[in-house]
Amino acid sequence: MKTLVAVLTVLAVIIALWYAACLPMNIKGVLTEAERAGVTVVPAGAKERRDMGVIGLVLDNSFAIPATWAQKRPRLPAPHQVAVELWKTTGAMVLKGKTMSKRSLFFHGWVTLSATLLGFAIGTGLGILLAVGIVHSRVMDMSVMPWAIVSQTIPIIALAPMIIVVLYSIGVQGILPKAIISAYLSFFPVVVGMVKGLRSPDSMQLDLLRTYSANLNQGFWKLRLPASMPYLFTSLKIGIAASLVGAIVGELPTGAVAGLGARLLGGSYYGQTVQIWSALFAAAILAACLVALLGVIERVVLKRMGMGA
Amino acid sequence: MTTESTTQAVVEARNLDLVFPTNDGPVQALRDVNLTINKGDFVSFIGPSGCGKTTFLRVMAALEQPTGGEITVNGMSPDEARRQRAYGYVFQASGLYPWRNIARNIKLPLEIMGYSKSEQDKRVNEVLELVELSGFEGKYPWQLSGGMQQRASIARALAFDADILLMDEPFGALDEIVRDHLNEQLLKLWARTNKTIAFVTHSIPEAVYLSTKIVVMSPRPGRITDVIESPLPKERPLDIRDSPEFIEIAHRVREGLRAGHGDDV
Ligand SMILES: Nc1ncnc2c1ncn2[C@@H]1O[C@H](COP(=O)(O)OP(=O)(O)OP(=O)(O)O)[C@@H](O)[C@H]1O
Ligand SMILES: [Mg+2]
C-alpha cells in the first residue's frame, strides 16, 4: 500500500512536470497560430517573439495555456494526447476488428518484436557459447573478450547501415538484418554475465569436484552451469532490452514502412510528434513486458531449481 | 609410538616438505613431516593457525603436491589413491549445492563416479541414516540448520565407499552444544563404519575426545611437535571428559601447543 502510494506520487509528479514542460515548449507555436486566427497576442508579430524568453511569453499570454496542450503538431505533445493516440492505434483498432491493420501499433509492434526475438535468440546463443569458450580457454579469454568489449564501443547507429548494406549486397534482407543488429547488441551482456556466472563457484567447490576426480564436462554440467543461472537471467533482462533497441535501430536506415522504428521515422518526416511519442511509449511498454516476462521465467526456473527461497 | 606389526598403515609420510612460492617469497607450509596413520585410526591435527594442518590434509587428498619427501595413501601415491576413491573430503563449509536437495547433493559424487540409479538411492538412504538425517532427503540446504548441513556434507563424503575420511574443521563454525552432539555422532559413525579419519580442529577437548592419535603441530615452518597416542577406550560417553585420563591428555596437548609457540617467539 505504502509503495503503491509512493509509486503513484512519483508518477503524478512526472506527469505534472510533463504538462508544465509543454507550456514553454509549445507557446511560440500556439501564439503564432492564435495571431493568425486574429487573437491579440503580446507582443505582436512572430519576429518580435522569436528571441524572447518562453517563460515570459507564457506569463504575458496566460489565455494560451490550454492551447499548448491541444496542438495538432506540438513540439512536445501533452500526456493525454499521447495516450489518446496510443488508444487509437491499439485498443480502438482491436474493437474495430483491425488489429493487424497498417495503422495499428500491434502490427508495427509485432514486426519489431519478431526481429527482436530472433536477434535475442541469436545473441543469447552466441553469448553463451563465447562465455563457455572464454571460461575454459585462456587463449579465448585473452583474444575474444577485448573484441567483445571493442564491439560495444562502436555506435550502433553508425554500424547499422553498414550491416544492412553489406547483407543486402549478398541478398539477405527482411527480418534477418534487423535480427543481426539486435543480436549484436544483446550478445554482450550475456557474455559478461555468463562468464561471471560460470566462474562463480569458489575454489572449495572446485576442489570438492577434484576429490571425486570429476572431469571438465561433469564440472560444467553439474557445477558451473547451474551456478551461473542467476547471472544468466540478469543478463538476459539487459539483453532483451538491448535487442529491442537493436531491432528499432535496424529499421531506421532502410526507410522501412513497418515496425516501431518506421513509425518513429515516419513521424519525424511529417512532424507528427504525437505519433513519435506514441511509438516511443509503445517500444517502452513492449520492453517492460519482455523484461517482466523474463522475470517471471526467472522466478519459476530458480524456484524449480530450489534456489528461489 | 610403536606400531604393531599387525596394523596396516593407511597413510605414510616421510620427511614431507611443502613450500608455497608466493609473491613475498617462499612460505614453508610443511617441514620434515613424518607420520603414520593406521587403518581404523582417528587422528586429530591440532595447532595454531597457519601451521599447515589444512595443507597436510590437502597433500593426502592430492590437492597439493609436496615439494620434498614422500607420502603414500593405501600404499600408492595420493593421486592414484584419489582415482581409486580412497577418501572422502569434508570441508569447513558444507559446500552443498543450493540447487540440489539433500538427496541429490549426496548423489553428486555417485553420479560422477557412475553408480546406477538404484544403487544411488540405496546409498542415499544408508548414509542419511548414518548421520541421522533420514526424512530430510527432499529438503534444500537452506531449509536445514548449519549442523544439519554439515552432517549432510559428511553423508556426501560417506556415500561412496572411501575408507578414509578427511575432515577439515567440519564443526568449526558451530556452537559448542551442537558440536558436542555431532562429535558423539561422529564417534558412533566411526565405530560402525570402521573408517580411518583424519580430523583438523582448533579445540583441545574435541581433539582429545575424538582421537586415538593426536598430532600437535606448530607454525613457521609447519611441523609436527608431538604425537600422542590416546589411552582412552574406544567407547566414549561425553562425561569421559571429566575423567583424570582425559584431563591429563588435554594437559599434554596444551603443553605441546605452548612449546611450539615458545619456539618461534
Ligand atoms: N595456496 C597457498 N599459497 C601460498 N601459501 C599458502 C597456500 N595455502 C596455505 N599457505 C600458507 O601455508 C601455511 C599453512 O597454511 P594452512 O592453511 O595449512 O594452515 P592451517 O594450519 O590449516 O591454518 P588454520 O588453522 O588457520 O586453518 C600458511 O602460512 C599459509 O599462509
Ligand atoms: Mg586450515
Coordinates of C-alpha atoms and ligand atoms in Angstrom, one line a residue:
Chain A
M1 CA 0.0 0.0 0.0
K2 CA 2.7 2.4 1.0
T3 CA 4.8 1.5 -2.1
L4 CA 1.7 2.0 -4.2
V5 CA 1.2 5.5 -2.9
A6 CA 4.9 6.2 -3.4
V7 CA 4.8 4.9 -7.0
L8 CA 1.7 6.9 -7.8
T9 CA 3.1 10.0 -6.3
V10 CA 6.2 9.8 -8.5
L11 CA 4.0 9.1 -11.5
A12 CA 1.9 12.2 -10.7
V13 CA 5.0 14.4 -10.3
I14 CA 6.3 13.2 -13.7
I15 CA 3.0 13.9 -15.4
A16 CA 2.7 17.3 -13.8
L17 CA 6.3 18.2 -14.9
W18 CA 5.4 17.0 -18.4
Y19 CA 2.3 19.2 -18.6
A20 CA 4.4 22.1 -17.3
A21 CA 7.1 21.5 -19.9
C22 CA 4.5 21.7 -22.6
L23 CA 4.0 25.4 -21.8
P24 CA 7.4 26.7 -22.7
M25 CA 7.9 24.1 -25.5
N26 CA 4.7 24.9 -27.4
I27 CA 3.9 28.5 -26.5
K28 CA 5.5 30.1 -29.6
G29 CA 3.7 27.8 -32.0
V30 CA 0.4 28.4 -30.2
L31 CA 0.9 32.1 -30.2
T32 CA 1.6 32.1 -34.0
E33 CA -1.5 30.1 -34.7
A34 CA -3.6 32.4 -32.4
E35 CA -2.3 35.5 -34.0
R36 CA -3.1 34.1 -37.4
A37 CA -6.7 33.4 -36.2
G38 CA -7.0 37.1 -35.2
V39 CA -6.4 36.9 -31.4
T40 CA -4.3 39.7 -29.8
V41 CA -1.0 38.4 -28.6
V42 CA 1.7 40.2 -26.5
P43 CA 3.9 41.1 -28.2
A44 CA 2.5 41.0 -31.7
G45 CA 4.5 39.5 -34.5
A46 CA 6.3 36.2 -34.6
K47 CA 9.5 38.0 -35.4
E48 CA 9.2 40.0 -32.2
R49 CA 8.7 36.9 -30.2
R50 CA 11.5 34.8 -31.7
D51 CA 14.2 35.9 -29.3
M52 CA 12.0 36.3 -26.2
G53 CA 12.2 34.1 -23.2
V54 CA 9.5 31.4 -23.3
I55 CA 8.6 31.8 -19.7
G56 CA 7.9 35.5 -20.2
L57 CA 5.7 34.7 -23.2
V58 CA 3.6 32.2 -21.1
L59 CA 3.1 34.7 -18.3
D60 CA 2.1 37.5 -20.7
N61 CA -0.3 35.3 -22.6
S62 CA -1.8 33.0 -20.0
F63 CA -5.0 32.7 -22.1
A64 CA -3.0 30.5 -24.4
I65 CA -2.0 27.9 -21.8
P66 CA -4.8 25.3 -22.6
A67 CA -3.9 25.5 -26.2
T68 CA -0.3 24.4 -25.5
W69 CA -1.8 21.0 -24.5
A70 CA -4.1 20.6 -27.6
Q71 CA -2.0 21.5 -30.6
K72 CA -2.2 19.3 -33.7
R73 CA 1.6 19.2 -34.2
P74 CA 3.1 20.3 -30.9
R75 CA 6.8 20.3 -30.3
L76 CA 6.0 18.4 -27.1
P77 CA 2.7 16.6 -27.0
A78 CA 0.8 16.5 -23.7
P79 CA 0.4 13.2 -21.9
H80 CA -3.2 12.8 -22.7
Q81 CA -2.5 13.5 -26.4
V82 CA -0.1 10.6 -26.4
A83 CA -2.5 8.4 -24.5
V84 CA -5.3 9.1 -26.9
E85 CA -3.1 8.4 -29.9
L86 CA -1.9 5.1 -28.3
W87 CA -5.5 4.1 -27.7
K88 CA -6.5 5.0 -31.3
T89 CA -3.7 2.8 -32.7
T90 CA -4.2 -0.1 -30.3
G91 CA -7.4 -0.7 -28.4
A92 CA -9.6 1.1 -30.8
M93 CA -8.2 -0.9 -33.7
V94 CA -8.9 -4.1 -31.9
L95 CA -12.5 -3.0 -31.2
K96 CA -12.9 -2.3 -35.0
G97 CA -11.5 -5.7 -35.7
K98 CA -8.5 -4.3 -37.5
T99 CA -5.8 -5.4 -35.0
M100 CA -3.3 -6.1 -37.7
S101 CA -4.0 -3.1 -40.0
K102 CA -1.1 -0.9 -41.1
R103 CA -2.2 1.8 -38.7
S104 CA -2.2 -0.4 -35.7
L105 CA 0.7 -0.4 -33.3
F106 CA 0.1 -4.1 -32.8
F107 CA 1.1 -4.6 -36.4
H108 CA 4.2 -2.4 -36.1
G109 CA 5.0 -3.8 -32.7
W110 CA 4.9 -7.4 -34.0
V111 CA 7.2 -6.5 -36.9
T112 CA 9.7 -5.2 -34.4
L113 CA 9.1 -7.9 -31.8
S114 CA 9.7 -10.7 -34.2
A115 CA 13.1 -9.3 -35.2
T116 CA 13.8 -8.6 -31.5
L117 CA 13.1 -12.2 -30.5
L118 CA 15.1 -13.7 -33.4
G119 CA 18.0 -11.4 -32.6
F120 CA 17.8 -12.1 -28.9
A121 CA 17.9 -15.8 -29.6
I122 CA 20.9 -15.5 -31.8
G123 CA 22.6 -13.1 -29.4
T124 CA 21.9 -15.3 -26.4
G125 CA 23.1 -18.4 -28.1
L126 CA 26.3 -16.7 -29.3
G127 CA 26.9 -15.1 -25.9
I128 CA 26.6 -18.4 -24.0
L129 CA 28.9 -20.2 -26.5
L130 CA 31.5 -17.4 -26.2
A131 CA 31.3 -17.4 -22.4
V132 CA 31.8 -21.2 -22.3
G133 CA 34.8 -20.8 -24.5
I134 CA 36.2 -17.9 -22.5
V135 CA 35.9 -19.8 -19.2
H136 CA 37.6 -22.9 -20.5
S137 CA 40.3 -21.5 -22.6
R138 CA 42.8 -18.8 -21.6
V139 CA 43.5 -18.1 -25.3
M140 CA 39.9 -17.3 -25.9
D141 CA 39.7 -15.3 -22.7
M142 CA 42.6 -13.1 -23.9
S143 CA 41.6 -13.0 -27.6
V144 CA 37.8 -12.8 -27.6
M145 CA 37.0 -10.6 -24.6
P146 CA 38.8 -7.5 -25.8
W147 CA 37.0 -7.7 -29.1
A148 CA 33.7 -8.2 -27.5
I149 CA 34.3 -5.0 -25.5
V150 CA 35.5 -3.1 -28.5
S151 CA 32.4 -4.2 -30.4
Q152 CA 30.2 -2.4 -28.0
T153 CA 32.1 0.9 -28.2
I154 CA 31.2 1.4 -31.9
P155 CA 28.0 3.4 -32.0
I156 CA 25.3 1.1 -33.4
I157 CA 23.7 3.9 -35.3
A158 CA 26.9 4.1 -37.4
L159 CA 27.2 0.4 -37.8
A160 CA 23.6 -0.5 -38.6
P161 CA 23.5 1.0 -42.1
M162 CA 26.8 -0.8 -43.0
I163 CA 25.4 -4.1 -41.7
I164 CA 22.3 -3.7 -43.7
V165 CA 24.1 -2.6 -46.9
V166 CA 26.6 -5.5 -46.7
L167 CA 23.8 -8.0 -46.1
Y168 CA 21.7 -6.5 -48.9
S169 CA 24.5 -6.9 -51.3
I170 CA 24.7 -10.6 -50.6
G171 CA 21.0 -10.9 -50.9
V172 CA 20.0 -11.0 -47.3
Q173 CA 17.1 -8.8 -46.4
G174 CA 13.8 -8.8 -44.5
I175 CA 13.9 -9.7 -40.8
L176 CA 17.4 -11.1 -40.7
P177 CA 19.5 -7.9 -41.0
K178 CA 17.4 -6.4 -38.1
A179 CA 17.8 -9.5 -36.1
I180 CA 21.6 -9.4 -36.6
I181 CA 21.8 -5.8 -35.4
S182 CA 19.7 -6.8 -32.4
A183 CA 21.9 -9.8 -31.7
Y184 CA 25.0 -7.6 -32.0
L185 CA 23.7 -5.5 -29.1
S186 CA 22.4 -8.4 -26.9
F187 CA 25.2 -10.9 -27.0
F188 CA 27.5 -8.7 -24.9
P189 CA 25.6 -8.6 -21.6
V190 CA 25.1 -12.3 -22.0
V191 CA 28.8 -12.9 -22.4
V192 CA 29.7 -10.8 -19.5
G193 CA 27.1 -12.3 -17.2
M194 CA 27.7 -15.9 -18.2
V195 CA 31.5 -15.5 -17.8
K196 CA 30.9 -14.2 -14.3
G197 CA 28.3 -16.9 -13.5
L198 CA 30.4 -19.8 -14.9
R199 CA 33.3 -18.6 -12.8
S200 CA 31.2 -18.0 -9.6
P201 CA 31.9 -21.4 -8.0
D202 CA 34.6 -20.9 -5.3
S203 CA 37.8 -22.8 -5.0
M204 CA 36.3 -25.1 -2.4
Q205 CA 33.6 -26.2 -4.7
L206 CA 36.1 -26.9 -7.4
D207 CA 38.3 -28.8 -5.0
L208 CA 35.4 -30.9 -4.0
L209 CA 34.9 -32.0 -7.6
R210 CA 38.6 -32.7 -7.9
T211 CA 38.4 -35.1 -4.9
Y212 CA 35.8 -37.0 -6.9
S213 CA 38.2 -36.9 -9.9
A214 CA 35.4 -35.3 -11.9
N215 CA 36.2 -34.3 -15.5
L216 CA 35.7 -30.9 -17.1
N217 CA 32.4 -32.0 -18.6
Q218 CA 31.0 -33.0 -15.3
G219 CA 32.3 -29.9 -13.7
F220 CA 30.5 -27.8 -16.3
W221 CA 27.1 -29.5 -16.3
K222 CA 26.9 -30.3 -12.6
L223 CA 28.5 -27.2 -11.1
R224 CA 29.3 -24.3 -13.4
L225 CA 26.2 -24.2 -15.4
P226 CA 23.6 -24.4 -12.6
A227 CA 25.7 -21.9 -10.6
S228 CA 25.5 -19.5 -13.5
M229 CA 21.7 -19.4 -13.8
P230 CA 21.0 -16.4 -11.6
Y231 CA 23.7 -14.4 -13.6
L232 CA 22.2 -15.6 -16.9
F233 CA 18.8 -14.3 -16.1
T234 CA 20.1 -10.9 -15.0
S235 CA 22.0 -10.6 -18.3
L236 CA 19.0 -11.9 -20.3
K237 CA 16.9 -9.0 -19.0
I238 CA 19.5 -6.5 -20.1
G239 CA 20.0 -8.4 -23.3
I240 CA 16.3 -8.4 -24.4
A241 CA 16.0 -4.6 -23.9
A242 CA 19.2 -4.1 -25.9
S243 CA 17.7 -6.5 -28.6
L244 CA 14.6 -4.3 -28.9
V245 CA 16.8 -1.2 -29.3
G246 CA 18.8 -3.0 -32.0
A247 CA 15.7 -4.0 -33.9
I248 CA 14.3 -0.4 -33.9
V249 CA 17.7 1.0 -34.9
G250 CA 17.8 -1.6 -37.7
E251 CA 14.5 -0.2 -39.1
L252 CA 15.7 3.3 -39.4
P253 CA 18.3 3.2 -42.2
T254 CA 16.2 1.2 -44.6
G255 CA 13.3 3.6 -44.6
A256 CA 11.2 0.7 -43.5
V257 CA 7.5 1.0 -43.8
A258 CA 6.7 -1.3 -40.9
G259 CA 7.8 -1.6 -37.3
L260 CA 8.1 0.8 -34.4
G261 CA 11.3 2.2 -35.9
A262 CA 9.4 3.0 -39.1
R263 CA 6.7 4.8 -37.0
L264 CA 9.4 6.9 -35.4
L265 CA 10.9 7.7 -38.7
G266 CA 7.6 8.4 -40.4
G267 CA 6.6 10.6 -37.6
S268 CA 9.7 12.7 -37.8
Y269 CA 9.3 13.1 -41.6
Y270 CA 5.9 14.6 -41.3
G271 CA 6.3 16.4 -38.0
Q272 CA 3.9 14.0 -36.3
T273 CA 5.3 14.4 -32.8
V274 CA 2.3 12.6 -31.3
Q275 CA 3.0 9.6 -33.5
I276 CA 6.6 9.6 -32.5
W277 CA 5.8 9.8 -28.8
S278 CA 3.2 7.1 -29.0
A279 CA 5.7 4.8 -30.9
L280 CA 8.3 5.6 -28.2
F281 CA 5.8 4.6 -25.5
A282 CA 4.8 1.5 -27.4
A283 CA 8.5 0.5 -27.5
A284 CA 9.0 1.2 -23.8
I285 CA 5.9 -0.8 -22.9
L286 CA 7.0 -3.6 -25.1
A287 CA 10.4 -3.6 -23.4
A288 CA 8.9 -3.6 -20.0
C289 CA 6.6 -6.5 -20.9
L290 CA 9.6 -8.5 -22.2
V291 CA 11.7 -7.8 -19.1
A292 CA 8.8 -8.7 -16.8
L293 CA 8.2 -11.9 -18.7
L294 CA 11.8 -12.9 -18.3
G295 CA 11.4 -12.0 -14.6
V296 CA 8.6 -14.5 -14.3
I297 CA 10.5 -17.2 -16.1
E298 CA 13.5 -16.5 -13.9
R299 CA 11.3 -16.9 -10.7
V300 CA 9.8 -20.1 -12.0
V301 CA 13.1 -21.6 -13.1
L302 CA 15.1 -20.7 -10.0
K303 CA 12.2 -21.9 -7.8
R304 CA 12.1 -25.2 -9.6
M305 CA 15.9 -25.4 -9.1
G306 CA 15.4 -24.9 -5.4
M307 CA 17.2 -21.5 -5.4
G308 CA 14.2 -19.2 -5.1
A309 CA 14.0 -19.0 -1.4
Chain B
M1 CA 55.0 -44.6 19.0
T2 CA 55.4 -48.3 18.2
T3 CA 53.1 -49.5 15.6
E4 CA 52.1 -53.2 16.0
S5 CA 53.1 -55.3 13.0
T6 CA 49.5 -56.4 12.5
T7 CA 48.2 -52.9 12.0
Q8 CA 48.1 -51.7 8.5
A9 CA 49.5 -48.3 7.6
V10 CA 47.0 -46.3 5.5
V11 CA 48.9 -43.1 5.3
E12 CA 52.7 -42.9 5.5
A13 CA 54.5 -39.5 5.3
R14 CA 58.3 -39.5 5.3
N15 CA 60.3 -36.2 5.5
L16 CA 57.5 -34.4 3.8
D17 CA 58.2 -30.8 2.8
L18 CA 56.0 -28.3 1.1
V19 CA 57.0 -24.8 0.1
F20 CA 54.5 -22.4 -1.4
P21 CA 56.1 -19.9 -3.7
T22 CA 54.4 -16.6 -3.0
N23 CA 54.9 -13.0 -4.1
D24 CA 56.6 -12.3 -0.7
G25 CA 59.0 -15.2 -1.1
P26 CA 58.6 -18.9 -0.4
V27 CA 56.4 -20.0 2.5
Q28 CA 57.4 -23.2 4.2
A29 CA 54.0 -24.7 5.0
L30 CA 55.3 -28.2 6.0
R31 CA 58.8 -29.2 7.0
D32 CA 60.1 -32.7 7.6
V33 CA 56.7 -34.2 8.5
N34 CA 56.8 -37.8 9.4
L35 CA 53.6 -39.6 10.3
T36 CA 52.0 -42.9 10.0
I37 CA 48.2 -43.3 10.2
N38 CA 47.0 -46.8 10.7
K39 CA 43.8 -48.4 9.5
G40 CA 40.9 -47.5 11.8
D41 CA 42.8 -44.7 13.4
F42 CA 41.0 -41.5 14.4
V43 CA 43.8 -38.9 14.0
S44 CA 43.3 -35.3 15.1
F45 CA 45.5 -32.4 13.9
I46 CA 45.7 -29.5 16.2
G47 CA 47.9 -26.4 16.2
P48 CA 47.8 -22.7 15.8
S49 CA 46.5 -21.0 12.7
G50 CA 48.9 -21.4 9.7
C51 CA 50.8 -24.4 11.0
G52 CA 49.9 -26.5 7.9
K53 CA 47.0 -28.7 9.1
T54 CA 44.9 -27.9 6.1
T55 CA 48.0 -28.2 3.8
F56 CA 48.8 -31.7 5.1
L57 CA 45.2 -32.8 4.6
R58 CA 45.3 -31.4 1.1
V59 CA 48.5 -33.3 0.4
M60 CA 46.9 -36.5 1.4
A61 CA 44.0 -35.7 -0.9
A62 CA 46.4 -34.9 -3.8
L63 CA 45.0 -31.3 -3.9
E64 CA 48.6 -30.1 -3.2
Q65 CA 51.9 -31.5 -4.4
P66 CA 54.6 -31.8 -1.8
T67 CA 58.0 -30.3 -2.8
G68 CA 60.0 -32.9 -0.9
G69 CA 59.8 -36.2 0.9
E70 CA 57.3 -39.0 0.2
I71 CA 53.8 -39.8 1.0
T72 CA 51.7 -42.8 0.3
V73 CA 48.0 -43.4 0.8
N74 CA 46.9 -47.0 0.8
G75 CA 50.4 -47.8 -0.4
M76 CA 50.1 -45.7 -3.6
S77 CA 50.6 -42.1 -4.5
P78 CA 47.8 -39.7 -3.3
D79 CA 46.9 -39.1 -6.9
E80 CA 46.3 -42.8 -7.6
A81 CA 44.5 -43.2 -4.3
R82 CA 42.2 -40.4 -5.3
R83 CA 41.4 -42.1 -8.6
Q84 CA 40.6 -45.2 -6.6
R85 CA 38.2 -43.2 -4.4
A86 CA 40.2 -43.9 -1.3
Y87 CA 39.0 -40.9 0.6
G88 CA 36.1 -38.5 1.2
Y89 CA 36.8 -34.9 2.0
V90 CA 34.7 -32.8 4.3
F91 CA 35.4 -29.0 4.1
Q92 CA 34.8 -26.4 6.8
A93 CA 31.8 -25.1 4.9
S94 CA 29.3 -27.7 3.8
G95 CA 29.5 -26.7 0.2
L96 CA 26.1 -28.2 -0.6
Y97 CA 24.7 -27.1 -3.9
P98 CA 21.8 -24.8 -3.3
W99 CA 20.0 -26.0 -6.4
R100 CA 20.0 -29.6 -5.3
N101 CA 18.0 -31.1 -2.4
I102 CA 19.8 -33.2 0.2
A103 CA 19.3 -36.5 -1.6
R104 CA 20.6 -35.1 -4.9
N105 CA 23.5 -33.4 -3.1
I106 CA 24.6 -36.8 -1.7
K107 CA 24.1 -38.3 -5.2
L108 CA 26.6 -35.8 -6.7
P109 CA 29.7 -38.0 -6.2
L110 CA 27.7 -41.1 -7.0
E111 CA 26.6 -39.6 -10.4
I112 CA 30.2 -38.5 -11.1
M113 CA 31.5 -42.0 -10.3
G114 CA 28.9 -43.7 -12.4
Y115 CA 26.8 -45.5 -9.8
S116 CA 23.5 -46.9 -11.1
K117 CA 20.2 -45.1 -10.2
S118 CA 19.0 -47.9 -7.8
E119 CA 22.4 -48.1 -6.1
Q120 CA 22.4 -44.3 -5.7
D121 CA 19.0 -44.4 -4.0
K122 CA 20.1 -47.2 -1.7
R123 CA 23.2 -45.4 -0.7
V124 CA 21.5 -42.1 0.0
N125 CA 19.1 -43.9 2.4
E126 CA 22.0 -45.7 4.1
V127 CA 24.2 -42.6 4.7
L128 CA 21.3 -40.4 5.7
E129 CA 20.5 -42.9 8.4
L130 CA 24.2 -42.9 9.5
V131 CA 24.1 -39.2 10.0
E132 CA 20.6 -39.2 11.4
L133 CA 19.1 -37.2 8.6
S134 CA 16.5 -39.7 7.4
G135 CA 13.4 -37.9 6.2
F136 CA 15.3 -34.8 5.0
E137 CA 16.2 -36.1 1.5
G138 CA 13.7 -33.7 -0.2
K139 CA 14.8 -30.6 1.7
Y140 CA 17.0 -28.0 0.2
P141 CA 20.2 -26.9 2.1
W142 CA 18.8 -23.5 3.1
Q143 CA 16.0 -25.3 4.9
L144 CA 18.5 -27.0 7.2
S145 CA 20.4 -25.7 10.2
G146 CA 24.2 -25.3 9.9
G147 CA 24.8 -28.5 11.9
M148 CA 22.4 -30.5 9.7
Q149 CA 24.1 -29.1 6.6
Q150 CA 27.4 -30.2 7.9
R151 CA 26.0 -33.7 8.6
A152 CA 24.7 -33.8 5.1
S153 CA 28.1 -33.0 3.7
I154 CA 29.6 -35.8 5.9
A155 CA 26.9 -38.1 4.4
R156 CA 28.0 -37.0 0.9
A157 CA 31.6 -38.0 1.8
L158 CA 30.5 -41.3 3.1
A159 CA 28.2 -42.2 0.2
F160 CA 30.9 -43.8 -2.0
D161 CA 33.0 -46.4 -0.2
A162 CA 36.0 -44.4 0.7
D163 CA 38.0 -46.0 3.6
I164 CA 39.5 -42.7 4.6
L165 CA 37.6 -39.6 5.8
L166 CA 39.5 -36.3 5.7
M167 CA 37.7 -33.6 7.7
D168 CA 39.0 -30.0 7.9
E169 CA 37.4 -28.3 10.8
P170 CA 34.0 -29.7 9.9
F171 CA 32.3 -28.3 13.0
G172 CA 34.4 -25.1 13.3
A173 CA 31.5 -22.8 12.6
L174 CA 29.1 -24.5 15.0
D175 CA 28.3 -23.7 18.6
E176 CA 29.5 -25.9 21.5
I177 CA 26.4 -27.8 22.2
V178 CA 25.7 -28.8 18.6
R179 CA 29.4 -29.6 18.3
D180 CA 29.3 -32.0 21.3
H181 CA 26.3 -33.7 19.8
L182 CA 28.0 -34.0 16.4
N183 CA 31.2 -35.3 18.0
E184 CA 29.3 -38.0 19.7
Q185 CA 27.6 -39.0 16.5
L186 CA 30.8 -38.9 14.6
L187 CA 32.4 -41.4 17.1
K188 CA 29.4 -43.7 16.7
L189 CA 29.7 -43.4 12.9
W190 CA 33.4 -44.2 13.1
A191 CA 32.7 -47.3 15.2
R192 CA 30.0 -48.5 12.9
T193 CA 31.9 -47.9 9.6
N194 CA 35.4 -48.7 10.7
K195 CA 36.8 -45.8 8.6
T196 CA 40.1 -44.1 9.1
I197 CA 39.6 -40.5 10.0
A198 CA 41.9 -37.5 9.8
F199 CA 40.3 -34.6 11.6
V200 CA 41.6 -31.0 11.8
T201 CA 40.4 -28.9 14.8
H202 CA 41.3 -26.0 17.0
S203 CA 39.7 -27.3 20.0
I204 CA 41.7 -29.3 22.6
P205 CA 38.7 -31.1 24.2
E206 CA 37.4 -32.0 20.7
A207 CA 40.7 -33.5 19.7
V208 CA 41.1 -35.5 22.9
Y209 CA 37.5 -36.7 23.0
L210 CA 37.6 -38.0 19.4
S211 CA 41.0 -39.2 18.7
T212 CA 43.1 -42.4 19.1
K213 CA 46.0 -40.3 18.0
I214 CA 46.6 -36.5 18.4
V215 CA 49.1 -34.8 16.2
V216 CA 50.3 -31.5 17.6
M217 CA 51.7 -29.0 15.1
S218 CA 53.5 -25.7 15.2
P219 CA 53.9 -23.0 12.7
R220 CA 56.7 -21.2 10.7
P221 CA 57.7 -23.7 9.4
G222 CA 54.7 -26.0 9.8
R223 CA 55.9 -29.2 11.6
I224 CA 54.8 -31.9 14.0
T225 CA 55.9 -31.3 17.5
D226 CA 54.2 -34.1 19.3
V227 CA 52.2 -37.2 18.5
I228 CA 50.1 -38.5 21.4
E229 CA 48.5 -42.0 21.4
S230 CA 45.4 -41.8 23.4
P231 CA 44.9 -44.4 26.1
L232 CA 41.1 -43.7 26.3
P233 CA 38.8 -46.6 25.4
K234 CA 37.0 -46.7 22.1
E235 CA 33.7 -46.4 23.8
R236 CA 33.5 -42.8 25.0
P237 CA 30.5 -41.2 26.6
L238 CA 30.5 -37.4 26.8
D239 CA 31.3 -37.4 30.5
I240 CA 34.6 -39.1 29.9
R241 CA 35.8 -35.5 29.5
D242 CA 35.8 -35.2 33.3
S243 CA 38.0 -38.3 33.8
P244 CA 41.6 -37.8 35.0
E245 CA 43.0 -39.6 31.9
F246 CA 41.2 -37.2 29.7
I247 CA 42.4 -34.2 31.6
E248 CA 46.0 -35.5 31.6
I249 CA 46.0 -35.9 27.8
A250 CA 44.4 -32.5 27.4
H251 CA 47.2 -31.1 29.5
R252 CA 49.9 -32.7 27.4
V253 CA 48.3 -31.3 24.2
R254 CA 48.3 -27.9 25.8
E255 CA 51.9 -28.2 26.8
G256 CA 52.8 -29.3 23.2
L257 CA 51.0 -26.3 21.8
R258 CA 52.7 -23.9 24.2
A259 CA 56.1 -25.4 23.5
G260 CA 55.5 -25.0 19.7
H261 CA 54.6 -21.4 20.3
G262 CA 57.6 -20.7 22.6
D263 CA 59.9 -21.8 19.8
D264 CA 59.0 -19.0 17.5
V265 CA 58.6 -16.1 19.9
Ligands
LIG1 N1 47.8 -21.8 -1.8 C1 48.7 -21.2 -0.9 N2 49.6 -20.4 -1.4 C2 50.5 -19.8 -0.6 N3 50.6 -20.0 0.7 C3 49.7 -20.9 1.3 C4 48.7 -21.5 0.5 N4 48.0 -22.3 1.3 C5 48.5 -22.1 2.5 N5 49.5 -21.3 2.5 C6 50.4 -21.0 3.7 O1 50.8 -22.2 4.2 C7 50.8 -22.1 5.6 C8 49.9 -23.2 6.2 O2 48.6 -23.0 5.8 P1 47.4 -23.9 6.3 O3 46.2 -23.5 5.6 O4 47.8 -25.3 6.0 O5 47.3 -23.7 7.8 P2 46.2 -24.3 8.9 O6 47.0 -25.0 9.9 O7 45.2 -25.0 8.2 O8 45.6 -22.9 9.5 P3 44.2 -22.7 10.0 O9 44.1 -23.3 11.4 O10 44.1 -21.2 10.1 O11 43.2 -23.2 9.0 C9 50.3 -20.7 6.0 O12 51.4 -19.9 6.3 C10 49.6 -20.2 4.7 O13 49.7 -18.8 4.6
MG2 MG 43.1 -24.8 7.8

